[in-house]
mmCIF file of C-alpha atoms in Angstrom:
data_model
loop_
_atom_site.group_PDB
_atom_site.id
_atom_site.type_symbol
_atom_site.label_atom_id
_atom_site.label_comp_id
_atom_site.label_asym_id
_atom_site.label_seq_id
_atom_site.Cartn_x
_atom_site.Cartn_y
_atom_site.Cartn_z
ATOM 1 C CA MET A 1 -73.342 4.432 110.038
ATOM 2 C CA SER A 2 -71.404 5.471 113.091
ATOM 3 C CA LYS A 3 -67.736 4.521 113.392
ATOM 4 C CA ILE A 4 -67.626 5.316 117.103
ATOM 5 C CA ARG A 5 -69.464 4.560 120.318
ATOM 6 C CA LEU A 6 -70.032 6.432 123.555
ATOM 7 C CA SER A 7 -68.873 4.522 126.604
ATOM 8 C CA PRO A 8 -67.659 5.154 130.140
ATOM 9 C CA ILE A 9 -63.959 5.975 130.036
ATOM 10 C CA LYS A 10 -61.877 2.906 130.810
ATOM 11 C CA ASP A 11 -59.406 3.169 133.693
ATOM 12 C CA THR A 12 -56.587 2.466 131.244
ATOM 13 C CA ASP A 13 -57.518 5.548 129.174
ATOM 14 C CA TYR A 14 -57.581 8.128 131.969
ATOM 15 C CA HIS A 15 -53.928 8.993 131.319
ATOM 16 C CA SER A 16 -54.969 10.254 127.864
ATOM 17 C CA VAL A 17 -57.706 12.389 129.420
ATOM 18 C CA GLN A 18 -55.272 13.790 131.973
ATOM 19 C CA ASN A 19 -52.785 14.584 129.210
ATOM 20 C CA MET A 20 -55.509 16.412 127.278
ATOM 21 C CA TRP A 21 -56.334 18.512 130.374
ATOM 22 C CA SER A 22 -52.682 19.257 131.117
ATOM 23 C CA ASP A 23 -52.025 20.511 127.572
ATOM 24 C CA LEU A 24 -51.764 24.296 127.884
ATOM 25 C CA LYS A 25 -53.558 24.757 124.575
ATOM 26 C CA GLN A 26 -56.594 23.000 126.046
ATOM 27 C CA CYS A 27 -56.271 24.723 129.415
ATOM 28 C CA LYS A 28 -56.593 28.266 128.088
ATOM 29 C CA LEU A 29 -60.313 28.105 128.708
ATOM 30 C CA ILE A 30 -59.859 28.631 132.431
ATOM 31 C CA SER A 31 -62.231 31.374 133.392
ATOM 32 C CA ALA A 32 -61.943 34.218 135.823
ATOM 33 C CA SER A 33 -65.724 34.472 135.866
ATOM 34 C CA PRO A 34 -67.362 33.203 139.085
ATOM 35 C CA SER A 35 -70.165 31.643 137.023
ATOM 36 C CA PHE A 36 -67.722 29.140 135.534
ATOM 37 C CA PRO A 37 -66.038 26.501 137.724
ATOM 38 C CA SER A 38 -62.253 26.285 137.635
ATOM 39 C CA LEU A 39 -60.625 23.862 135.228
ATOM 40 C CA LEU A 40 -59.338 21.752 138.119
ATOM 41 C CA GLN A 41 -62.801 21.596 139.693
ATOM 42 C CA VAL A 42 -64.403 20.590 136.381
ATOM 43 C CA SER A 43 -61.710 17.987 135.753
ATOM 44 C CA GLN A 44 -62.142 16.428 139.197
ATOM 45 C CA GLU A 45 -65.943 16.444 139.059
ATOM 46 C CA LEU A 46 -66.100 15.083 135.530
ATOM 47 C CA SER A 47 -63.669 12.335 136.469
ATOM 48 C CA THR A 48 -65.828 11.160 139.360
ATOM 49 C CA LYS A 49 -69.417 11.896 138.322
ATOM 50 C CA ASN A 50 -71.564 10.516 135.564
ATOM 51 C CA SER A 51 -75.028 11.785 136.416
ATOM 52 C CA SER A 52 -77.688 13.708 134.587
ATOM 53 C CA SER A 53 -76.224 17.016 135.807
ATOM 54 C CA ARG A 54 -72.659 16.586 134.574
ATOM 55 C CA GLY A 55 -70.628 13.929 132.896
ATOM 56 C CA ARG A 56 -67.783 12.884 130.672
ATOM 57 C CA ILE A 57 -68.309 10.050 128.224
ATOM 58 C CA GLY A 58 -65.482 8.350 126.348
ATOM 59 C CA LEU A 59 -65.348 7.998 122.579
ATOM 60 C CA TYR A 60 -64.125 4.690 121.171
ATOM 61 C CA THR A 61 -63.766 3.454 117.605
ATOM 62 C CA LEU A 62 -65.986 0.496 116.774
ATOM 63 C CA ASP A 63 -63.394 -1.340 114.687
ATOM 64 C CA GLN A 64 -60.447 -1.318 117.130
ATOM 65 C CA ASP A 65 -62.058 -0.130 120.388
ATOM 66 C CA ARG A 66 -59.452 2.658 120.420
ATOM 67 C CA PHE A 67 -59.924 5.638 122.760
ATOM 68 C CA ILE A 68 -60.063 8.822 120.633
ATOM 69 C CA GLY A 69 -61.380 11.458 123.053
ATOM 70 C CA TYR A 70 -64.435 12.346 125.089
ATOM 71 C CA THR A 71 -67.588 14.415 125.179
ATOM 72 C CA THR A 72 -68.817 16.442 128.121
ATOM 73 C CA TYR A 73 -72.210 17.641 129.225
ATOM 74 C CA THR A 74 -73.355 19.954 131.998
ATOM 75 C CA ILE A 75 -76.802 21.194 132.946
ATOM 76 C CA TYR A 76 -76.989 24.800 131.788
ATOM 77 C CA LEU A 77 -78.389 27.576 134.036
ATOM 78 C CA ASN A 78 -79.811 24.978 136.439
ATOM 79 C CA ASN A 79 -82.435 23.939 133.895
ATOM 80 C CA PRO A 80 -82.466 20.106 133.734
ATOM 81 C CA LEU A 81 -83.636 20.241 130.111
ATOM 82 C CA TRP A 82 -80.774 22.480 128.886
ATOM 83 C CA TYR A 83 -77.239 21.133 128.415
ATOM 84 C CA GLU A 84 -73.922 22.684 127.553
ATOM 85 C CA ILE A 85 -71.973 20.142 125.543
ATOM 86 C CA GLY A 86 -68.404 19.831 124.353
ATOM 87 C CA ILE A 87 -65.910 17.527 122.735
ATOM 88 C CA SER A 88 -62.170 16.889 122.985
ATOM 89 C CA LEU A 89 -60.493 14.660 120.436
ATOM 90 C CA LEU A 90 -56.954 13.357 120.467
ATOM 91 C CA PRO A 91 -54.928 15.002 117.666
ATOM 92 C CA ASP A 92 -54.682 11.848 115.538
ATOM 93 C CA ALA A 93 -58.479 11.391 115.667
ATOM 94 C CA LYS A 94 -59.287 14.742 114.071
ATOM 95 C CA GLY A 95 -60.454 14.963 110.473
ATOM 96 C CA ASN A 96 -62.215 11.588 110.398
ATOM 97 C CA GLY A 97 -65.790 12.711 111.057
ATOM 98 C CA TYR A 98 -65.620 11.601 114.690
ATOM 99 C CA GLY A 99 -66.584 15.064 115.947
ATOM 100 C CA THR A 100 -69.851 15.094 114.008
ATOM 101 C CA GLN A 101 -70.689 11.562 115.057
ATOM 102 C CA SER A 102 -69.864 12.146 118.707
ATOM 103 C CA ILE A 103 -71.961 15.315 119.034
ATOM 104 C CA ASN A 104 -74.887 13.580 117.305
ATOM 105 C CA LEU A 105 -74.535 10.559 119.622
ATOM 106 C CA LEU A 106 -74.338 12.814 122.687
ATOM 107 C CA ILE A 107 -77.441 14.773 121.642
ATOM 108 C CA ASP A 108 -79.302 11.483 121.055
ATOM 109 C CA TYR A 109 -78.175 10.235 124.470
ATOM 110 C CA LEU A 110 -79.219 13.395 126.335
ATOM 111 C CA THR A 111 -82.521 13.605 124.460
ATOM 112 C CA SER A 112 -83.371 9.946 125.067
ATOM 113 C CA PHE A 113 -82.302 9.586 128.688
ATOM 114 C CA TYR A 114 -82.734 13.078 130.125
ATOM 115 C CA LYS A 115 -85.362 14.571 127.778
ATOM 116 C CA ALA A 116 -82.987 17.432 126.912
ATOM 117 C CA GLU A 117 -84.600 20.247 124.943
ATOM 118 C CA ALA A 118 -81.740 22.648 124.255
ATOM 119 C CA PHE A 119 -77.995 22.376 123.681
ATOM 120 C CA PHE A 120 -75.331 25.034 124.038
ATOM 121 C CA ALA A 121 -71.642 25.128 123.137
ATOM 122 C CA SER A 122 -68.973 27.707 123.895
ATOM 123 C CA VAL A 123 -66.290 27.515 121.229
ATOM 124 C CA ARG A 124 -63.071 29.494 121.094
ATOM 125 C CA SER A 125 -63.496 31.921 118.171
ATOM 126 C CA SER A 126 -60.085 30.916 116.799
ATOM 127 C CA ASN A 127 -61.108 27.238 116.661
ATOM 128 C CA LYS A 128 -62.442 27.250 113.106
ATOM 129 C CA SER A 129 -62.801 23.459 112.881
ATOM 130 C CA ALA A 130 -65.029 23.352 115.993
ATOM 131 C CA LEU A 131 -67.081 26.312 114.773
ATOM 132 C CA ASN A 132 -67.524 24.567 111.418
ATOM 133 C CA LEU A 133 -68.520 21.367 113.232
ATOM 134 C CA PHE A 134 -71.263 23.002 115.294
ATOM 135 C CA ASN A 135 -72.458 25.125 112.347
ATOM 136 C CA SER A 136 -72.705 21.977 110.200
ATOM 137 C CA LEU A 137 -74.930 20.480 112.903
ATOM 138 C CA ASP A 138 -77.289 23.485 112.672
ATOM 139 C CA PHE A 139 -76.183 25.187 115.874
ATOM 140 C CA LEU A 140 -76.907 28.901 115.683
ATOM 141 C CA GLU A 141 -74.597 31.652 116.914
ATOM 142 C CA TYR A 142 -76.186 33.269 119.932
ATOM 143 C CA GLY A 143 -73.492 35.701 121.019
ATOM 144 C CA SER A 144 -69.875 35.953 122.109
ATOM 145 C CA PHE A 145 -67.838 36.667 125.212
ATOM 146 C CA THR A 146 -64.207 37.124 126.233
ATOM 147 C CA ILE A 147 -62.355 35.531 129.120
ATOM 148 C CA PRO A 148 -59.002 36.810 130.393
ATOM 149 C CA SER A 149 -56.295 34.241 129.760
ATOM 150 C CA CYS A 150 -54.356 32.840 132.699
ATOM 151 C CA PHE A 151 -51.347 31.844 130.594
ATOM 152 C CA ASP A 152 -50.481 34.847 128.451
ATOM 153 C CA ASN A 153 -51.538 38.410 127.808
ATOM 154 C CA ASP A 154 -54.108 37.513 125.173
ATOM 155 C CA ASP A 155 -57.752 37.303 126.095
ATOM 156 C CA THR A 156 -59.669 34.326 124.767
ATOM 157 C CA SER A 157 -62.868 35.074 122.904
ATOM 158 C CA PHE A 158 -65.625 32.538 122.505
ATOM 159 C CA VAL A 159 -68.658 32.151 120.287
ATOM 160 C CA PHE A 160 -71.798 30.919 122.017
ATOM 161 C CA LEU A 161 -73.878 28.455 119.963
ATOM 162 C CA TYR A 162 -77.381 27.079 120.520
ATOM 163 C CA LYS A 163 -79.620 24.337 119.173
ATOM 164 C CA SER A 164 -83.118 23.516 120.396
ATOM 165 C CA SER A 165 -84.985 20.222 120.218
ATOM 166 C CA ASP A 166 -87.220 21.882 117.591
ATOM 167 C CA GLN A 167 -84.216 21.770 115.280
ATOM 168 C CA LEU A 168 -83.536 18.062 115.845
ATOM 169 C CA THR A 169 -84.270 15.827 112.920
#
C-alpha cells in the first residue's frame, strides 16, 4: 500500500522546490552538452508546464499531506512513448521507501495516460542509493557518460539506466 500520492505541486511548496534546485549538490548536473537543456531552463519549464512532453509532479504523504519532493518526466529523443524520469526527495524523506513508491507511481501514471513504453534514468555514479533504487525496480544499466562540472574541477559521471514496458509487472 502506497504511503504517498502524486499531485500537482502546491503554490505553498514551491519554496522547497526552489531550495532543492539552488542546492549546489543538486545543481552539479548542469551539462555542457548542447543536447541537454540548462538547469535554469529545465527549472523554469518544469515549473510552468505539466504536459505529456515534460512535467514535474509533487510527492505528498497520505497521512499528513506533507510535501516530500517531486518526480520529473521528459520525452526522450522526441519519441512520445519514451520518457526520462527522475526523483528528488527532501533529505528528511529519504530512507522511508518513498523513492520506490514514487517511481512506481510515476511509471503507472505515464503508462496509463501517455502509453509510455520505455523509461530512462541518468543517475550520478556516486549516488549509490539512487542506483540501488533503480536497480531494485529492474532498470538495466545501458551505459555511462561524463559531464564536465561547472562548480569544481571534478567531472560528474553518470550511469544510464533503462526499463521497457515488457519488464513491467
